[in-house]
Amino acid sequence: MKAIVQDVYGSVEVLELREVDAPVPGDDDVLIRVRAAGVDQGVWHLMTGLPYLTRVVGYGLRKPKTRIRGRAVAGRVEAVGRNIVGFRTGDEVYGTCEGSFAEYACAKEGRLALKPKNLSFEQAAAVPISAVTALQALRNAGRIQAGQEVLVIGAAGGVGAYAVQLAKAFGAQVTGVCSTAKTDLVRSIGADHVIDYTHDDFADGSRQFDLIVDTAGNRPLTVLR
Ligand SMILES: NC(=O)c1ccc[n+]([C@@H]2O[C@H](COP(=O)([O-])OP(=O)(O)OC[C@H]3O[C@@H](n4cnc5c(N)ncnc54)[C@H](OP(=O)(O)O)[C@@H]3O)[C@@H](O)[C@H]2O)c1
């Protein structure tokens, strides 16, 4: 099969389109014929091996352990391992796996869901990593409650745009922080208030929030507090 492969860490020139062996699904794997693959920030981290912590936590100290890039995937189930009960051949799925920049990829059952019919493969492949990151931030870490005031910093970004929409779906009042060109976009996805960080300081103390999701990460916690 064709795949985007890298042997060493580095910039985009380390990525090569090559012929490699297709993955063989084990008993607990779902083999997917990839139709679309998402590009999230993690792809850059794993391509470059930066920050160095990425290497230490198990992705390969000197070179990437997984040579095929891409983790967000949408496609059709090609085959299932014998322990798989939730999916069958032909199902349209989306989720995360190792090596989605390829014609075929293997995923664990718990990392996949059936693709909603109203999403294209391309739309579905953009969801798994960025949206789940936003969901984990709001629901798991932030324990969001209906009626809370939520501030999303980086509201037009990959994670932030999902955080705005999910926070609204949880019944929160949402304020999004973004640059001037993106204020209309952030309003259009449901933010109740928008702060343009190039003109206004969201941390000037004039407003308080129950929950802050900071995807830009350039303010110390003490300032946010
Ligand atoms: N994407 C993922 O799935 C994922 C998963 C885990 C962790 N992360 C981490 O989450 C962070 C954000 O990822 P992302 O994919 O959402 O990146 P992104 O799409 O580049 O979004 C980051 C946002 O930060 C905003 N920003 C830049 N400078 C700012 C400032 N001074 N004040 C307020 N906002 C500012 C930008 O807003 P403007 O465009 O309006 O300037 C941009 O939209 C990264 O550190 C990434 O490593 C991402």
PDB file of N, CA and C in Angstrom, residues 54-101:
ATOM      1  N   THR A  54       7.951  14.450  24.056  1.00  0.00           N
ATOM      2  CA  THR A  54       7.230  13.546  23.151  1.00  0.00           C
ATOM      3  C   THR A  54       8.011  12.241  22.992  1.00  0.00           C
ATOM      4  N   ARG A  55       9.346  12.343  22.858  1.00  0.00           N
ATOM      5  CA  ARG A  55      10.180  11.160  22.641  1.00  0.00           C
ATOM      6  C   ARG A  55      10.253  10.319  23.915  1.00  0.00           C
ATOM      7  N   VAL A  56      10.380  11.041  25.059  1.00  0.00           N
ATOM      8  CA  VAL A  56      10.557  10.347  26.333  1.00  0.00           C
ATOM      9  C   VAL A  56       9.314   9.543  26.712  1.00  0.00           C
ATOM     10  N   VAL A  57       8.120  10.057  26.353  1.00  0.00           N
ATOM     11  CA  VAL A  57       6.898   9.358  26.781  1.00  0.00           C
ATOM     12  C   VAL A  57       6.595   8.133  25.924  1.00  0.00           C
ATOM     13  N   GLY A  58       7.489   7.795  25.005  1.00  0.00           N
ATOM     14  CA  GLY A  58       7.338   6.496  24.352  1.00  0.00           C
ATOM     15  C   GLY A  58       7.215   6.500  22.833  1.00  0.00           C
ATOM     16  N   TYR A  59       7.388   7.680  22.213  1.00  0.00           N
ATOM     17  CA  TYR A  59       7.238   7.706  20.754  1.00  0.00           C
ATOM     18  C   TYR A  59       8.555   7.444  20.009  1.00  0.00           C
ATOM     19  N   GLY A  60       9.653   7.196  20.771  1.00  0.00           N
ATOM     20  CA  GLY A  60      10.929   6.891  20.121  1.00  0.00           C
ATOM     21  C   GLY A  60      11.959   7.950  20.450  1.00  0.00           C
ATOM     22  N   LEU A  61      13.057   7.535  21.138  1.00  0.00           N
ATOM     23  CA  LEU A  61      14.051   8.513  21.593  1.00  0.00           C
ATOM     24  C   LEU A  61      14.842   9.126  20.442  1.00  0.00           C
ATOM     25  N   ARG A  62      15.399   8.260  19.546  1.00  0.00           N
ATOM     26  CA  ARG A  62      16.239   8.778  18.444  1.00  0.00           C
ATOM     27  C   ARG A  62      15.486   8.897  17.145  1.00  0.00           C
ATOM     28  N   LYS A  63      14.529   8.006  16.926  1.00  0.00           N
ATOM     29  CA  LYS A  63      13.738   8.051  15.696  1.00  0.00           C
ATOM     30  C   LYS A  63      12.313   7.611  16.027  1.00  0.00           C
ATOM     31  N   PRO A  64      11.363   7.981  15.183  1.00  0.00           N
ATOM     32  CA  PRO A  64       9.965   7.645  15.531  1.00  0.00           C
ATOM     33  C   PRO A  64       9.721   6.140  15.524  1.00  0.00           C
ATOM     34  N   LYS A  65       9.057   5.658  16.589  1.00  0.00           N
ATOM     35  CA  LYS A  65       8.751   4.224  16.670  1.00  0.00           C
ATOM     36  C   LYS A  65       7.741   3.836  15.602  1.00  0.00           C
ATOM     37  N   THR A  66       6.722   4.686  15.441  1.00  0.00           N
ATOM     38  CA  THR A  66       5.726   4.430  14.396  1.00  0.00           C
ATOM     39  C   THR A  66       6.126   5.242  13.184  1.00  0.00           C
ATOM     40  N   ARG A  67       6.408   4.552  12.068  1.00  0.00           N
ATOM     41  CA  ARG A  67       6.989   5.282  10.940  1.00  0.00           C
ATOM     42  C   ARG A  67       5.925   5.931  10.058  1.00  0.00           C
ATOM     43  N   ILE A  68       4.712   5.442  10.102  1.00  0.00           N
ATOM     44  CA  ILE A  68       3.648   6.056   9.296  1.00  0.00           C
ATOM     45  C   ILE A  68       2.935   7.108  10.140  1.00  0.00           C
ATOM     46  N   ARG A  69       2.838   8.324   9.639  1.00  0.00           N
ATOM     47  CA  ARG A  69       2.216   9.415  10.396  1.00  0.00           C
ATOM     48  C   ARG A  69       0.695   9.338  10.292  1.00  0.00           C
ATOM     49  N   GLY A  70       0.061  10.195  11.107  1.00  0.00           N
ATOM     50  CA  GLY A  70      -1.393  10.322  11.049  1.00  0.00           C
ATOM     51  C   GLY A  70      -2.077   9.475  12.107  1.00  0.00           C
ATOM     52  N   ARG A  71      -2.991  10.091  12.862  1.00  0.00           N
ATOM     53  CA  ARG A  71      -3.714   9.331  13.900  1.00  0.00           C
ATOM     54  C   ARG A  71      -5.227   9.458  13.767  1.00  0.00           C
ATOM     55  N   ALA A  72      -5.706  10.535  13.144  1.00  0.00           N
ATOM     56  CA  ALA A  72      -7.160  10.678  12.984  1.00  0.00           C
ATOM     57  C   ALA A  72      -7.552  10.043  11.654  1.00  0.00           C
ATOM     58  N   VAL A  73      -8.633   9.259  11.683  1.00  0.00           N
ATOM     59  CA  VAL A  73      -8.974   8.469  10.487  1.00  0.00           C
ATOM     60  C   VAL A  73     -10.482   8.414  10.265  1.00  0.00           C
ATOM     61  N   ALA A  74     -10.866   8.323   9.002  1.00  0.00           N
ATOM     62  CA  ALA A  74     -12.255   7.986   8.651  1.00  0.00           C
ATOM     63  C   ALA A  74     -12.170   7.070   7.435  1.00  0.00           C
ATOM     64  N   GLY A  75     -12.996   6.047   7.417  1.00  0.00           N
ATOM     65  CA  GLY A  75     -12.935   5.116   6.289  1.00  0.00           C
ATOM     66  C   GLY A  75     -13.944   3.997   6.438  1.00  0.00           C
ATOM     67  N   ARG A  76     -13.723   2.938   5.653  1.00  0.00           N
ATOM     68  CA  ARG A  76     -14.651   1.798   5.642  1.00  0.00           C
ATOM     69  C   ARG A  76     -13.940   0.578   6.219  1.00  0.00           C
ATOM     70  N   VAL A  77     -14.666  -0.183   7.037  1.00  0.00           N
ATOM     71  CA  VAL A  77     -14.053  -1.382   7.624  1.00  0.00           C
ATOM     72  C   VAL A  77     -13.807  -2.412   6.528  1.00  0.00           C
ATOM     73  N   GLU A  78     -12.553  -2.856   6.455  1.00  0.00           N
ATOM     74  CA  GLU A  78     -12.144  -3.821   5.437  1.00  0.00           C
ATOM     75  C   GLU A  78     -12.182  -5.241   6.006  1.00  0.00           C
ATOM     76  N   ALA A  79     -11.783  -5.363   7.274  1.00  0.00           N
ATOM     77  CA  ALA A  79     -11.782  -6.680   7.934  1.00  0.00           C
ATOM     78  C   ALA A  79     -11.758  -6.455   9.438  1.00  0.00           C
ATOM     79  N   VAL A  80     -12.231  -7.454  10.191  1.00  0.00           N
ATOM     80  CA  VAL A  80     -12.185  -7.326  11.658  1.00  0.00           C
ATOM     81  C   VAL A  80     -11.520  -8.555  12.263  1.00  0.00           C
ATOM     82  N   GLY A  81     -10.814  -8.347  13.384  1.00  0.00           N
ATOM     83  CA  GLY A  81     -10.223  -9.464  14.123  1.00  0.00           C
ATOM     84  C   GLY A  81     -11.316 -10.282  14.779  1.00  0.00           C
ATOM     85  N   ARG A  82     -10.950 -11.486  15.259  1.00  0.00           N
ATOM     86  CA  ARG A  82     -12.014 -12.392  15.719  1.00  0.00           C
ATOM     87  C   ARG A  82     -12.670 -11.955  17.030  1.00  0.00           C
ATOM     88  N   ASN A  83     -12.022 -11.055  17.796  1.00  0.00           N
ATOM     89  CA  ASN A  83     -12.644 -10.589  19.054  1.00  0.00           C
ATOM     90  C   ASN A  83     -13.498  -9.341  18.869  1.00  0.00           C
ATOM     91  N   ILE A  84     -13.613  -8.852  17.662  1.00  0.00           N
ATOM     92  CA  ILE A  84     -14.358  -7.605  17.431  1.00  0.00           C
ATOM     93  C   ILE A  84     -15.857  -7.920  17.310  1.00  0.00           C
ATOM     94  N   VAL A  85     -16.650  -7.237  18.161  1.00  0.00           N
ATOM     95  CA  VAL A  85     -18.097  -7.489  18.118  1.00  0.00           C
ATOM     96  C   VAL A  85     -18.878  -6.261  17.641  1.00  0.00           C
ATOM     97  N   GLY A  86     -18.275  -5.090  17.732  1.00  0.00           N
ATOM     98  CA  GLY A  86     -19.027  -3.860  17.464  1.00  0.00           C
ATOM     99  C   GLY A  86     -19.025  -3.383  16.022  1.00  0.00           C
ATOM    100  N   PHE A  87     -18.179  -3.954  15.184  1.00  0.00           N
ATOM    101  CA  PHE A  87     -18.085  -3.480  13.791  1.00  0.00           C
ATOM    102  C   PHE A  87     -18.031  -4.668  12.834  1.00  0.00           C
ATOM    103  N   ARG A  88     -18.529  -4.420  11.591  1.00  0.00           N
ATOM    104  CA  ARG A  88     -18.400  -5.462  10.581  1.00  0.00           C
ATOM    105  C   ARG A  88     -17.862  -4.867   9.292  1.00  0.00           C
ATOM    106  N   THR A  89     -17.429  -5.725   8.421  1.00  0.00           N
ATOM    107  CA  THR A  89     -16.895  -5.303   7.138  1.00  0.00           C
ATOM    108  C   THR A  89     -17.913  -4.409   6.428  1.00  0.00           C
ATOM    109  N   GLY A  90     -17.449  -3.297   5.914  1.00  0.00           N
ATOM    110  CA  GLY A  90     -18.327  -2.385   5.179  1.00  0.00           C
ATOM    111  C   GLY A  90     -18.809  -1.208   5.998  1.00  0.00           C
ATOM    112  N   ASP A  91     -18.726  -1.305   7.354  1.00  0.00           N
ATOM    113  CA  ASP A  91     -19.168  -0.182   8.198  1.00  0.00           C
ATOM    114  C   ASP A  91     -18.329   1.062   7.902  1.00  0.00           C
ATOM    115  N   GLU A  92     -18.977   2.222   7.915  1.00  0.00           N
ATOM    116  CA  GLU A  92     -18.247   3.487   7.786  1.00  0.00           C
ATOM    117  C   GLU A  92     -17.927   3.990   9.189  1.00  0.00           C
ATOM    118  N   VAL A  93     -16.639   4.197   9.463  1.00  0.00           N
ATOM    119  CA  VAL A  93     -16.201   4.497  10.832  1.00  0.00           C
ATOM    120  C   VAL A  93     -15.284   5.715  10.864  1.00  0.00           C
ATOM    121  N   TYR A  94     -15.108   6.247  12.063  1.00  0.00           N
ATOM    122  CA  TYR A  94     -14.082   7.277  12.273  1.00  0.00           C
ATOM    123  C   TYR A  94     -13.530   7.134  13.674  1.00  0.00           C
ATOM    124  N   GLY A  95     -12.317   7.651  13.874  1.00  0.00           N
ATOM    125  CA  GLY A  95     -11.698   7.504  15.177  1.00  0.00           C
ATOM    126  C   GLY A  95     -10.211   7.714  15.095  1.00  0.00           C
ATOM    127  N   THR A  96      -9.478   7.056  16.022  1.00  0.00           N
ATOM    128  CA  THR A  96      -8.013   7.218  16.025  1.00  0.00           C
ATOM    129  C   THR A  96      -7.320   5.864  15.889  1.00  0.00           C
ATOM    130  N   CYS A  97      -6.136   5.908  15.294  1.00  0.00           N
ATOM    131  CA  CYS A  97      -5.346   4.704  15.059  1.00  0.00           C
ATOM    132  C   CYS A  97      -3.896   5.146  14.950  1.00  0.00           C
ATOM    133  N   GLU A  98      -2.983   4.224  14.675  1.00  0.00           N
ATOM    134  CA  GLU A  98      -1.606   4.614  14.361  1.00  0.00           C
ATOM    135  C   GLU A  98      -1.432   4.506  12.854  1.00  0.00           C
ATOM    136  N   GLY A  99      -0.990   5.582  12.204  1.00  0.00           N
ATOM    137  CA  GLY A  99      -0.663   5.490  10.782  1.00  0.00           C
ATOM    138  C   GLY A  99      -1.837   5.649   9.844  1.00  0.00           C
ATOM    139  N   SER A 100      -2.574   6.770   9.988  1.00  0.00           N
ATOM    140  CA  SER A 100      -3.742   6.968   9.110  1.00  0.00           C
ATOM    141  C   SER A 100      -3.376   7.597   7.763  1.00  0.00           C
ATOM    142  N   PHE A 101      -2.118   8.068   7.607  1.00  0.00           N
ATOM    143  CA  PHE A 101      -1.732   8.622   6.294  1.00  0.00           C
ATOM    144  C   PHE A 101      -1.292   7.463   5.407  1.00  0.00           C
TER     145      PHE A 101
END
